[in-house]
PDB file of C-alpha atoms and ligand atoms in Angstrom:
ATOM      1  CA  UNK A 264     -25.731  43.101  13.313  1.00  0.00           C
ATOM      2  CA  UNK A 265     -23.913  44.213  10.586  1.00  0.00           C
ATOM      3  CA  UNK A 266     -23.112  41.357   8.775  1.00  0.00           C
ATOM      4  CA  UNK A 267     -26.082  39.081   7.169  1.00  0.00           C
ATOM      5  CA  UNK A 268     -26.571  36.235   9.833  1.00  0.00           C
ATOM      6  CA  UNK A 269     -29.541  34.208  10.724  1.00  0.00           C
ATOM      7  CA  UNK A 270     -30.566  31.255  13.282  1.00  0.00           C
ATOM      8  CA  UNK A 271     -28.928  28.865  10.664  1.00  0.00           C
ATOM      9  CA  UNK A 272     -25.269  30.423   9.922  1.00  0.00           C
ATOM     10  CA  UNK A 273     -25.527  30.833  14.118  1.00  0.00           C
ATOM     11  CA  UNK A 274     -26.058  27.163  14.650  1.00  0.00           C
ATOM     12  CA  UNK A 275     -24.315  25.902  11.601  1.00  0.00           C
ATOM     13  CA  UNK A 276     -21.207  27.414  12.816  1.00  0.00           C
ATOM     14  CA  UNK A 277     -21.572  26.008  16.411  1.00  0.00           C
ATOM     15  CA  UNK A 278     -22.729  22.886  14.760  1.00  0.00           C
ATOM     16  CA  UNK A 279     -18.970  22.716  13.534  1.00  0.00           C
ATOM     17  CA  UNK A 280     -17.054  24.135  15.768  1.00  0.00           C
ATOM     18  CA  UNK A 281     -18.227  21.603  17.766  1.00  0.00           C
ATOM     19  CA  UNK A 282     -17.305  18.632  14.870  1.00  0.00           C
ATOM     20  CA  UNK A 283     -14.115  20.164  14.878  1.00  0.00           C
ATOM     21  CA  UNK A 284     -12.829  19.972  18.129  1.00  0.00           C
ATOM     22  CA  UNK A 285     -14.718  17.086  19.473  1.00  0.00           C
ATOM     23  CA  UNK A 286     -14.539  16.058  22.572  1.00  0.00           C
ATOM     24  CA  UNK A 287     -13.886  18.948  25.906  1.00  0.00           C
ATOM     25  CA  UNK A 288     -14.584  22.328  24.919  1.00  0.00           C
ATOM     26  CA  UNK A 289     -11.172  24.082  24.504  1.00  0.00           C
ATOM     27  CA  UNK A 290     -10.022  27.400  23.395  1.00  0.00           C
ATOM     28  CA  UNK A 291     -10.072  26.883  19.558  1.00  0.00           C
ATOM     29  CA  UNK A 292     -13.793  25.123  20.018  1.00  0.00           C
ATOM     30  CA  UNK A 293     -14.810  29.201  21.019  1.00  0.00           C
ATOM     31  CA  UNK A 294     -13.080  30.562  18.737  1.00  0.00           C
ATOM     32  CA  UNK A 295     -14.423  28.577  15.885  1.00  0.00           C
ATOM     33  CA  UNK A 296     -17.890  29.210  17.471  1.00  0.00           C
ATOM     34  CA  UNK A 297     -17.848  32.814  17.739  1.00  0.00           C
ATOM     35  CA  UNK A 298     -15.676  33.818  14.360  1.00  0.00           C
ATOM     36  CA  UNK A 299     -18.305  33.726  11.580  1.00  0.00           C
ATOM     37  CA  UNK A 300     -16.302  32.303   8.228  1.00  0.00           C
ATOM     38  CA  UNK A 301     -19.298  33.665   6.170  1.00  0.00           C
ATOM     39  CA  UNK A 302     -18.052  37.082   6.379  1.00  0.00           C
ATOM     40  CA  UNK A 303     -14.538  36.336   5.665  1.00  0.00           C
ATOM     41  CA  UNK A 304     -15.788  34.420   2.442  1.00  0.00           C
ATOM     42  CA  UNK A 305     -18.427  36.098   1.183  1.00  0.00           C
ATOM     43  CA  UNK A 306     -17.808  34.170  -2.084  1.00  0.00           C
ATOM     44  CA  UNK A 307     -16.101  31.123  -3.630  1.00  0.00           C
ATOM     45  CA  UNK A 308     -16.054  29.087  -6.186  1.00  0.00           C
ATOM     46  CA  UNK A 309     -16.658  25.640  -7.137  1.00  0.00           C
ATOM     47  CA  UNK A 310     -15.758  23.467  -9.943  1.00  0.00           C
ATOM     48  CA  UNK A 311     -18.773  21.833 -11.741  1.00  0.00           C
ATOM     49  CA  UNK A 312     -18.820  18.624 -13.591  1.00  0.00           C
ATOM     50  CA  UNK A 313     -17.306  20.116 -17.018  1.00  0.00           C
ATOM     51  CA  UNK A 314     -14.624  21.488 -14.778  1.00  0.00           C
ATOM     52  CA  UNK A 315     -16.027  25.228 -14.774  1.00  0.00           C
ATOM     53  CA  UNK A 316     -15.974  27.116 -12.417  1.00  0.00           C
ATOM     54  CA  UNK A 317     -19.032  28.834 -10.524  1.00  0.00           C
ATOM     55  CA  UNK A 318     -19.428  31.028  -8.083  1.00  0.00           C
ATOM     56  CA  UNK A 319     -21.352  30.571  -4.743  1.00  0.00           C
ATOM     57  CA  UNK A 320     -22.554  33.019  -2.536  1.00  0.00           C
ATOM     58  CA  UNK A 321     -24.943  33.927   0.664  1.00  0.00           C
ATOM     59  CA  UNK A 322     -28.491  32.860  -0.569  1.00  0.00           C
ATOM     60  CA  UNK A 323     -27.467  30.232  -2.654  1.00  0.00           C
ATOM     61  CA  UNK A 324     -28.281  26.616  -2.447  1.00  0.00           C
ATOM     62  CA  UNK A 325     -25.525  25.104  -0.268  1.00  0.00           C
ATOM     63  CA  UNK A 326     -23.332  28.200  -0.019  1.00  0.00           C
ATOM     64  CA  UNK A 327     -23.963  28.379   3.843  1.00  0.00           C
ATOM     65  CA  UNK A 328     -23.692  24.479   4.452  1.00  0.00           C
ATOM     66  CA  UNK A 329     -20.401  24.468   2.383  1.00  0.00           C
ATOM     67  CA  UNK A 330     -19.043  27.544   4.761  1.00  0.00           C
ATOM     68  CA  UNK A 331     -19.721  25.171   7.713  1.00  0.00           C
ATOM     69  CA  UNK A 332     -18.849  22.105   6.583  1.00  0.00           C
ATOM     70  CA  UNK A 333     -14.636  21.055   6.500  1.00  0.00           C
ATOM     71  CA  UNK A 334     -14.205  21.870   3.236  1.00  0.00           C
ATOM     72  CA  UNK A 335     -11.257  24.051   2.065  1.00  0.00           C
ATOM     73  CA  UNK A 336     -13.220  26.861  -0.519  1.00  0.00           C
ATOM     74  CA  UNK A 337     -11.179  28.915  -3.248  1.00  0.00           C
ATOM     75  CA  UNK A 338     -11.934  32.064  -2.850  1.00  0.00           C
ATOM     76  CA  UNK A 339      -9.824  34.116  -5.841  1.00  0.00           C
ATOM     77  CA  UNK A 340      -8.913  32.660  -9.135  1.00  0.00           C
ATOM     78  CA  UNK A 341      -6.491  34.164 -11.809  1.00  0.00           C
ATOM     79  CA  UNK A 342      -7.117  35.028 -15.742  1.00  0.00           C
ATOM     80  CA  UNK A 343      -6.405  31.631 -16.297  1.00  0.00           C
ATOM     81  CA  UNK A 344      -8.818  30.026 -13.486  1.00  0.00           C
ATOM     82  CA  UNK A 345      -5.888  28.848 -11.192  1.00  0.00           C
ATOM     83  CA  UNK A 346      -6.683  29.532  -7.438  1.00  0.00           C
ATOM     84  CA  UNK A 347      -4.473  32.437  -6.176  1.00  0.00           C
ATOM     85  CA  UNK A 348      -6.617  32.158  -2.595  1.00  0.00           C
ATOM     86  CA  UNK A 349      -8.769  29.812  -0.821  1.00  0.00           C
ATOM     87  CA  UNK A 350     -10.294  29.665   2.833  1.00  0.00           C
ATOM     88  CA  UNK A 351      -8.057  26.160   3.990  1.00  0.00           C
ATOM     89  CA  UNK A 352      -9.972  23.065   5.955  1.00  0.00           C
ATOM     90  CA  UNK A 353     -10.905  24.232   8.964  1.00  0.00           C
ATOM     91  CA  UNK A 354      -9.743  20.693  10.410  1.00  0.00           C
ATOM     92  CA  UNK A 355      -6.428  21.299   9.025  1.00  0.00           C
ATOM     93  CA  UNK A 356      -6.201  24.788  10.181  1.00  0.00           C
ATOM     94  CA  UNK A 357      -7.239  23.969  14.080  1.00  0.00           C
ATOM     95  CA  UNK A 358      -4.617  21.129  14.078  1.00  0.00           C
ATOM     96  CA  UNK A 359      -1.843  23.549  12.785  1.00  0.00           C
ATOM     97  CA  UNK A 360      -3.690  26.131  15.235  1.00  0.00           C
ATOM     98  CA  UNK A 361      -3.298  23.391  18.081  1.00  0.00           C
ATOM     99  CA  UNK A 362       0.190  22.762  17.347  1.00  0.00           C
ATOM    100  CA  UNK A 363       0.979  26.418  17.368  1.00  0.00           C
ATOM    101  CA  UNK A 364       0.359  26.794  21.224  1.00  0.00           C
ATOM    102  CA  UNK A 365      -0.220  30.677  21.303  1.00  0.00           C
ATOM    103  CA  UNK A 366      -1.716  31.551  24.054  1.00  0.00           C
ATOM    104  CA  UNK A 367      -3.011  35.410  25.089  1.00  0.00           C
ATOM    105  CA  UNK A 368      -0.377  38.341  24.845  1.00  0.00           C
ATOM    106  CA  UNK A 369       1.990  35.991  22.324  1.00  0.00           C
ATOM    107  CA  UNK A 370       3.428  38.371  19.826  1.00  0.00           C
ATOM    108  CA  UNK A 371       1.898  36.019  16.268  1.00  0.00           C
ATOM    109  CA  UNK A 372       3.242  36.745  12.276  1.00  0.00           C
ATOM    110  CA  UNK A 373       0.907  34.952   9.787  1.00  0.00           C
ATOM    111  CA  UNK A 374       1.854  34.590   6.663  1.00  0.00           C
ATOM    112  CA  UNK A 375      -1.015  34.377   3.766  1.00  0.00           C
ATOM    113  CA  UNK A 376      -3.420  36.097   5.103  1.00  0.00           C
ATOM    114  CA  UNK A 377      -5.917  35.488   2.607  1.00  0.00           C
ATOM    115  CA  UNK A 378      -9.483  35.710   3.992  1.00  0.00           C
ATOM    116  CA  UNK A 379      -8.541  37.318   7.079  1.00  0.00           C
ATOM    117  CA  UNK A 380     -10.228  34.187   8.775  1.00  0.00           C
ATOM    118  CA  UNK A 381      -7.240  32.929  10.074  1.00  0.00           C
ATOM    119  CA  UNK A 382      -6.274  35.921  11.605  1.00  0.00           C
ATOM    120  CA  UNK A 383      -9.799  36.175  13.056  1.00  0.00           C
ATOM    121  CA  UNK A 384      -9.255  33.226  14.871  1.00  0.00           C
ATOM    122  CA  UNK A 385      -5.402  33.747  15.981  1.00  0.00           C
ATOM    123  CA  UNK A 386      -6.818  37.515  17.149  1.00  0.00           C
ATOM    124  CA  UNK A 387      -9.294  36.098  18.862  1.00  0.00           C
ATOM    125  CA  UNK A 388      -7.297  33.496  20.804  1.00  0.00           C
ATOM    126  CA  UNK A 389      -4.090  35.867  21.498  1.00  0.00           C
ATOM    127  CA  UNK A 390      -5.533  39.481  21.011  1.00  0.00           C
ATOM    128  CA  UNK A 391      -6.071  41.557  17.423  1.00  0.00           C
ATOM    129  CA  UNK A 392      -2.995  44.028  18.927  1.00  0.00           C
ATOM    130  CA  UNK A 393      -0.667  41.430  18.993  1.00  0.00           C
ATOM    131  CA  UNK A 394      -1.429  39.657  15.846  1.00  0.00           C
ATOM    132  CA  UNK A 395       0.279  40.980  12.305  1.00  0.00           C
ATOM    133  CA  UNK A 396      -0.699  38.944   9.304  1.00  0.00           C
ATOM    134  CA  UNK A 397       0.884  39.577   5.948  1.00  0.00           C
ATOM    135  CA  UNK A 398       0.016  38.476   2.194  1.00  0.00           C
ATOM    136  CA  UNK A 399       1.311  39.261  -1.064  1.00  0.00           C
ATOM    137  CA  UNK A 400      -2.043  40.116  -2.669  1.00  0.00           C
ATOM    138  CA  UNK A 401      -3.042  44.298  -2.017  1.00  0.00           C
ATOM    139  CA  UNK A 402      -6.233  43.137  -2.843  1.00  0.00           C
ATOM    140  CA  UNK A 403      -6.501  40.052  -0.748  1.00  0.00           C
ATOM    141  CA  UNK A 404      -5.363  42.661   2.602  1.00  0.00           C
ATOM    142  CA  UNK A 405      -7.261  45.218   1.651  1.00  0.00           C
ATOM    143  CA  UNK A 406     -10.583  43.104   1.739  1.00  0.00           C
ATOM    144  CA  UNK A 407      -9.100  40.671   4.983  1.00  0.00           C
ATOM    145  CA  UNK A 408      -8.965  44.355   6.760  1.00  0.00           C
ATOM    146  CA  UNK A 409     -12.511  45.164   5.682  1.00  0.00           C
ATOM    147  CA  UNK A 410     -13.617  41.515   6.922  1.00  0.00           C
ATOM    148  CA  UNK A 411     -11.858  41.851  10.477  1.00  0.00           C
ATOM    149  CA  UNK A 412     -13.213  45.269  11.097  1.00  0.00           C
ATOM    150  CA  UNK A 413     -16.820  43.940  10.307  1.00  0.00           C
ATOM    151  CA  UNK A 414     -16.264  41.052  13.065  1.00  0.00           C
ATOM    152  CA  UNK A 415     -14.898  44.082  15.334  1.00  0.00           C
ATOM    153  CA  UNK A 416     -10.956  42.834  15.279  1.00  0.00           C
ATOM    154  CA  UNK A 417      -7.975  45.002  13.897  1.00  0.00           C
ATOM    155  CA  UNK A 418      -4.967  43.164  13.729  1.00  0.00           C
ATOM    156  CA  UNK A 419      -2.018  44.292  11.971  1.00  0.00           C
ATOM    157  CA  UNK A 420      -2.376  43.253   8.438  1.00  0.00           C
ATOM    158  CA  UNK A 421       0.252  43.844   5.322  1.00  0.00           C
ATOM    159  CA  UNK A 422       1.152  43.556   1.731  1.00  0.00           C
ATOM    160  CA  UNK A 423       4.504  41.676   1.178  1.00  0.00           C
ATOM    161  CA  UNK A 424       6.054  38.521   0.207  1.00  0.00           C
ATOM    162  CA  UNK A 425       5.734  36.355   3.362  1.00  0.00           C
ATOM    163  CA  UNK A 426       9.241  35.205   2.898  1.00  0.00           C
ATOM    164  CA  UNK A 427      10.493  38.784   3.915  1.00  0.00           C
ATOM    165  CA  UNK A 428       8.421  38.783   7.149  1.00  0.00           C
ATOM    166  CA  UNK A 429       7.513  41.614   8.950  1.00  0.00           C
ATOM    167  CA  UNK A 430      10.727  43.279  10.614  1.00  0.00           C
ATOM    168  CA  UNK A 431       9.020  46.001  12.495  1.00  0.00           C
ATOM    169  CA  UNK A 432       6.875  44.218  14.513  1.00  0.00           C
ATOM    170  CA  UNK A 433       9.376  41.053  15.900  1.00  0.00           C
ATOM    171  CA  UNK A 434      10.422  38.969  17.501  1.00  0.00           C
ATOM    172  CA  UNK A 435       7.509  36.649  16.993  1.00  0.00           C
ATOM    173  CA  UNK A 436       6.624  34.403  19.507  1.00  0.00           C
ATOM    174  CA  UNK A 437       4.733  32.181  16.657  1.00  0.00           C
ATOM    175  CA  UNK A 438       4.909  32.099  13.519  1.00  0.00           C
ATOM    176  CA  UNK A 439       2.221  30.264  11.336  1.00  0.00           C
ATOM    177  CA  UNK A 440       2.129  30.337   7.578  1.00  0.00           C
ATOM    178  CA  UNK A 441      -0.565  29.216   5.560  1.00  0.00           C
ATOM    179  CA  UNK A 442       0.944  29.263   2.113  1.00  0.00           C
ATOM    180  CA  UNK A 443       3.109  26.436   1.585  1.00  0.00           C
ATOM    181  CA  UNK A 444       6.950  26.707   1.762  1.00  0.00           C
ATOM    182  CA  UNK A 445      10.406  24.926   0.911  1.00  0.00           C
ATOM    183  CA  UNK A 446      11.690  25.748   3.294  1.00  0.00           C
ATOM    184  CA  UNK A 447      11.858  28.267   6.376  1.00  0.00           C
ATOM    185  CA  UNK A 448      12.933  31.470   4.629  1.00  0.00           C
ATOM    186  CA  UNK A 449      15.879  33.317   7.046  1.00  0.00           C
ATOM    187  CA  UNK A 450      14.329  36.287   7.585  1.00  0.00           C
ATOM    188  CA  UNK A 451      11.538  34.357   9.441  1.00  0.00           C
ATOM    189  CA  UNK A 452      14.058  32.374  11.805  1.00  0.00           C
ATOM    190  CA  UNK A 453      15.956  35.651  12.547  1.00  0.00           C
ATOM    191  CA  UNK A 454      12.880  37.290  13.271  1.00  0.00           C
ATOM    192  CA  UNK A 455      11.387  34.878  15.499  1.00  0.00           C
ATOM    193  CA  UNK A 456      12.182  35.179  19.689  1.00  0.00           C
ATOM    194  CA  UNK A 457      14.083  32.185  21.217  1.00  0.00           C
ATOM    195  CA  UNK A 458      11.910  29.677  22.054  1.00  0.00           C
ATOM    196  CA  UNK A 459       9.448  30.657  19.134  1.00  0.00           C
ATOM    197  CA  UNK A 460       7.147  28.018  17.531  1.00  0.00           C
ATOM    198  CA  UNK A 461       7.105  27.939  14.009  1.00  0.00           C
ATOM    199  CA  UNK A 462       4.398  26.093  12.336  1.00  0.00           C
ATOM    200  CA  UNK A 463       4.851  25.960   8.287  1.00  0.00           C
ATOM    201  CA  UNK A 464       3.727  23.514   5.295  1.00  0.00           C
ATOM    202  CA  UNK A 465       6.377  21.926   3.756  1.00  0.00           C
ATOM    203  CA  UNK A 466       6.233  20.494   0.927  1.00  0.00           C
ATOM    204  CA  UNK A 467       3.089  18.122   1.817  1.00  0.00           C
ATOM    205  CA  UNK A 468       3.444  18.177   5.246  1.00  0.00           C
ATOM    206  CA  UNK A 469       2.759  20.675   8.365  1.00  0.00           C
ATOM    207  CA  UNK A 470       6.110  21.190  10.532  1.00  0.00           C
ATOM    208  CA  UNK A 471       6.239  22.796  13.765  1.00  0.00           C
ATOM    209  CA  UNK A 472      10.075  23.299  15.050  1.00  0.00           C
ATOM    210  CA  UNK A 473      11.125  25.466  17.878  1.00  0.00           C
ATOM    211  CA  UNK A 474      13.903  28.462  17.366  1.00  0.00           C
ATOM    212  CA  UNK A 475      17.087  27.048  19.559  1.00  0.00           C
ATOM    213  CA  UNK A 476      19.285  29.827  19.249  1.00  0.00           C
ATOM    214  CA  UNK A 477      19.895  32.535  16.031  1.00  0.00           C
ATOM    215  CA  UNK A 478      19.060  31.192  12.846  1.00  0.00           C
ATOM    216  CA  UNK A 479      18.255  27.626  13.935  1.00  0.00           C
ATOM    217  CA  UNK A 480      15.049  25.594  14.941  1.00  0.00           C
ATOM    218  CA  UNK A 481      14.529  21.987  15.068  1.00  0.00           C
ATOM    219  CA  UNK A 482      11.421  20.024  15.088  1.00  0.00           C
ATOM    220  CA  UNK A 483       9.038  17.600  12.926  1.00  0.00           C
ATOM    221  CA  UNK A 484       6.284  17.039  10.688  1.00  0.00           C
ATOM    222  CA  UNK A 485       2.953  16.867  12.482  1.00  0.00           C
ATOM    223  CA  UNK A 486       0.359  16.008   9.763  1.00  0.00           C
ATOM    224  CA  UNK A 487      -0.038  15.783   6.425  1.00  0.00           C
ATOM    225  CA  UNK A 488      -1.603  18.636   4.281  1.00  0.00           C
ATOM    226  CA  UNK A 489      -0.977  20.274   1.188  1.00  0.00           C
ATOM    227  CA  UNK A 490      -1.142  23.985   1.145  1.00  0.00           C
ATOM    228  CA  UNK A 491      -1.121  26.372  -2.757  1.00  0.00           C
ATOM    229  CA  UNK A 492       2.497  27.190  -2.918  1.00  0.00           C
ATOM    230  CA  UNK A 493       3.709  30.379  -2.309  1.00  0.00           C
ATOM    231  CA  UNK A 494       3.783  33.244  -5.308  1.00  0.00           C
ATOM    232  CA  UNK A 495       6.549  35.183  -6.126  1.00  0.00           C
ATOM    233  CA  UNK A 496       5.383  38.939  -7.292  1.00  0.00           C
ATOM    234  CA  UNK A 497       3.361  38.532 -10.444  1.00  0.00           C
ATOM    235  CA  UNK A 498       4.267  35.183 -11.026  1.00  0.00           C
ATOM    236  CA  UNK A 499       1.212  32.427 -10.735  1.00  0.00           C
ATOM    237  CA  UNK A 500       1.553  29.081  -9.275  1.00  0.00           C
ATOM    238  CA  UNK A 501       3.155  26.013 -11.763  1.00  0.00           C
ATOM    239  CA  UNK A 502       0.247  23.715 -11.255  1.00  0.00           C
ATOM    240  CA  UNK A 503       0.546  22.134 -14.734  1.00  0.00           C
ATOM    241  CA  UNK A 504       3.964  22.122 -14.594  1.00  0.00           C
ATOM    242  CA  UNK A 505       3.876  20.311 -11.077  1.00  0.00           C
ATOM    243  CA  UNK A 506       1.252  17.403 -12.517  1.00  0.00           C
ATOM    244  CA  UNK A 507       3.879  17.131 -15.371  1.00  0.00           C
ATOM    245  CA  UNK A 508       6.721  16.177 -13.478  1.00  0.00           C
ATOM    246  CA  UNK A 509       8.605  13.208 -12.814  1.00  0.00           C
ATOM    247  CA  UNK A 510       8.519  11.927  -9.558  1.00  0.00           C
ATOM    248  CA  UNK A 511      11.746  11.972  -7.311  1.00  0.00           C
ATOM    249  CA  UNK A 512      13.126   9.961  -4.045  1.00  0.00           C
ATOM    250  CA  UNK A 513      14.331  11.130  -0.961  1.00  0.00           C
ATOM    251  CA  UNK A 514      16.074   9.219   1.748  1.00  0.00           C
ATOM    252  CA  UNK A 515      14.482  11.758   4.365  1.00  0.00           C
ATOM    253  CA  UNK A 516      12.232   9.985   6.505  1.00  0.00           C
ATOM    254  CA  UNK A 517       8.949  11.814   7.028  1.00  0.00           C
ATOM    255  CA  UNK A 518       8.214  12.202  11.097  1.00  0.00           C
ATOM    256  CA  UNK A 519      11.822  13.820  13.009  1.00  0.00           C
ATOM    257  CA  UNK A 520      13.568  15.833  10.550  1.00  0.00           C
ATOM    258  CA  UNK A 521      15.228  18.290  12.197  1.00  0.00           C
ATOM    259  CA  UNK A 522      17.660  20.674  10.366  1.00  0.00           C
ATOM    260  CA  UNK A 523      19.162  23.970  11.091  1.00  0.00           C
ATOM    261  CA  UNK A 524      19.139  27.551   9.387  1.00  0.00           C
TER     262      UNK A 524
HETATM  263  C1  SAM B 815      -4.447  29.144   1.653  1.00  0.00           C
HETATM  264  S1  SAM B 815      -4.438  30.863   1.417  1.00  0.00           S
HETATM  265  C2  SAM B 815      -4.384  31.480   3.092  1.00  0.00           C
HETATM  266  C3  SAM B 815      -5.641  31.319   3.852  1.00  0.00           C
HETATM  267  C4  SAM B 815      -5.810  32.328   4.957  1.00  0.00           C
HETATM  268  N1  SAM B 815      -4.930  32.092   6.073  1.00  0.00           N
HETATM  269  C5  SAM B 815      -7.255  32.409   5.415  1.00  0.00           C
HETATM  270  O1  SAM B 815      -7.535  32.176   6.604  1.00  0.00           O
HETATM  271  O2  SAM B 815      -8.108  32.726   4.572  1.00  0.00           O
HETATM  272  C6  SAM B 815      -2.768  31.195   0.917  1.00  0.00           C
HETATM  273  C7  SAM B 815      -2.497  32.673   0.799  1.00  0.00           C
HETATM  274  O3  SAM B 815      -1.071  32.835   0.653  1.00  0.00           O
HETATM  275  C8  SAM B 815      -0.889  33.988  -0.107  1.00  0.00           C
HETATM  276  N2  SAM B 815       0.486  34.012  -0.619  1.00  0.00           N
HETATM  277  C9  SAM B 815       0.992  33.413  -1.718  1.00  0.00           C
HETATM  278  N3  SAM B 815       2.298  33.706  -1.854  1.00  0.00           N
HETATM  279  C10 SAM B 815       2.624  34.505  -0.811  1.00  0.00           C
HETATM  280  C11 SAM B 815       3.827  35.142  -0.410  1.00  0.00           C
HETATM  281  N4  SAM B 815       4.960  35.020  -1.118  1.00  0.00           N
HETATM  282  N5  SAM B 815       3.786  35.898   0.716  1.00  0.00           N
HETATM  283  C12 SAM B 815       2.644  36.044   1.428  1.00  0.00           C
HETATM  284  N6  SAM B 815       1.478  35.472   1.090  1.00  0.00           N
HETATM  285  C13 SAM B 815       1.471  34.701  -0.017  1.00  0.00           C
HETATM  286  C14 SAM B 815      -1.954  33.903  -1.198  1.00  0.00           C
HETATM  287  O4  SAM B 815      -2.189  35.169  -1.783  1.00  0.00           O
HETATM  288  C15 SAM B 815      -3.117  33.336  -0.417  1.00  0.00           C
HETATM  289  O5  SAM B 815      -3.969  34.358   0.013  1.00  0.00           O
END
């Protein structure tokens, strides 16, 4: 074994894989069963009643129930305390998984790689060869590689800004993002096969649309969900500025957008 586990991260992590999926045993109930989150958050931190945050790790109280339970975690916070990273809600991760259909052999780009837990799943679904997951944090890959290799997977994993993609390994068959979006950045729909499933949050909602032809995909919001926005290089996440601002209308309706490029 060469990561700490015990009877109770073994059966805690069945215990919700099992929650999760409810229900039939499918593909994503494994998965969830035999990827061990621990090791991809070995830490994370929690906000107390003052608002400060502390950190939680394996031995202490509730760190292991908290890993199996359907809680997102933040796992990296900046100078200022504003989560840069976080492990998302498993619930929300298996329905965006769910809507992704990938199935074994499907070339899959990830974007915000994060933990590497993600990845552990897709890899374990699809295949680690076929898998290429990308973040803009060095430091966030470089510890997601360590993570995989402990769990035995090696996907292909990268430091760039998500938006750019990854050109050398398309077309993409799927393409999940876990950061959350505008829009879909171009260099992801040219990049994607014909046919590909994209599954992205928007805004505060997950859409899944399907590549037409060049440039184009149509499609619709599946769930809500609100995922940390995506970071430009050295530039942290607005939060304040966000809470600050006043609220807008659309006259989009929420389920069967569809647009193009
Ligand atoms: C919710 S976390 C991803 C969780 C991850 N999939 C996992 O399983 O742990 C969002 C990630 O998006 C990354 N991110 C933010 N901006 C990005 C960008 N422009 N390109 C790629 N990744 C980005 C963050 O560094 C963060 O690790």
């Amino acid at each position: 074994m060469t990561w700490p586990d015990n009877g109770a991260s073994a059966a805690a992590r069945q215990q919700m894989a099992a929650a999760l999926t409810g229900g039939p045993v499918s593909e994503w109930t494994e998965a969830f069963a035999a990827i061990p989150r621990h090791v991809f958050v070995p830490r994370f931190y929690q906000q107390d009643s003052t608002g400060a945050w502390q950190s939680l790790t394996w031995g202490d109280p509730g760190y292991l129930e908290s890993i199996y339970s359907d809680e997102a975690l933040t796992t990296q916070l900046d100078d200022k305390g504003v989560p840069t990273s976080s492990s998302s809600q498993p619930s929300v991760m298996l329905r965006m998984l769910e809507a992704l259909d990938a199935e074994e052999g499907h070339q899959v780009l990830e974007l915000g790689t994060g933990t590497g837990y993600n990845a552990a799943l897709l890899s374990h679904r699809v295949g680690d060869k076929v898998v290429t997951s990308v973040d803009i944090d060095y430091g966030l890959v470089k510890a997601a590689g360590n993570h995989l290799d402990t769990v035995g997977l090696r996907p292909f994993v990268a430091c760039t800004d998500g938006a750019q993609g990854w050109p050398d390994r398309a077309p993409y068959d799927r393409v999940i993002a876990t950061v959350g979006l505008h829009s879909i950045p171009g260099p992801i729909l040219d990049q994607a096969a014909p046919g590909a499933v994209i599954v992205v949050p928007l805004g505060y909602g997950i859409v899944r649309v399907t590549v037409t032809e060049p440039g184009h995909a149509s499609g619709r919001f599946v769930t809500p969900a609100y995922f940390m926005a995506r970071r430009s290089n050295g530039v942290a996440p607005r939060f304040a500025e966000v809470a600050q601002a006043e609220p807008t209308d659309t006259s989009v309706p929420p389920p069967g957008i569809s647009w193009t490029g």
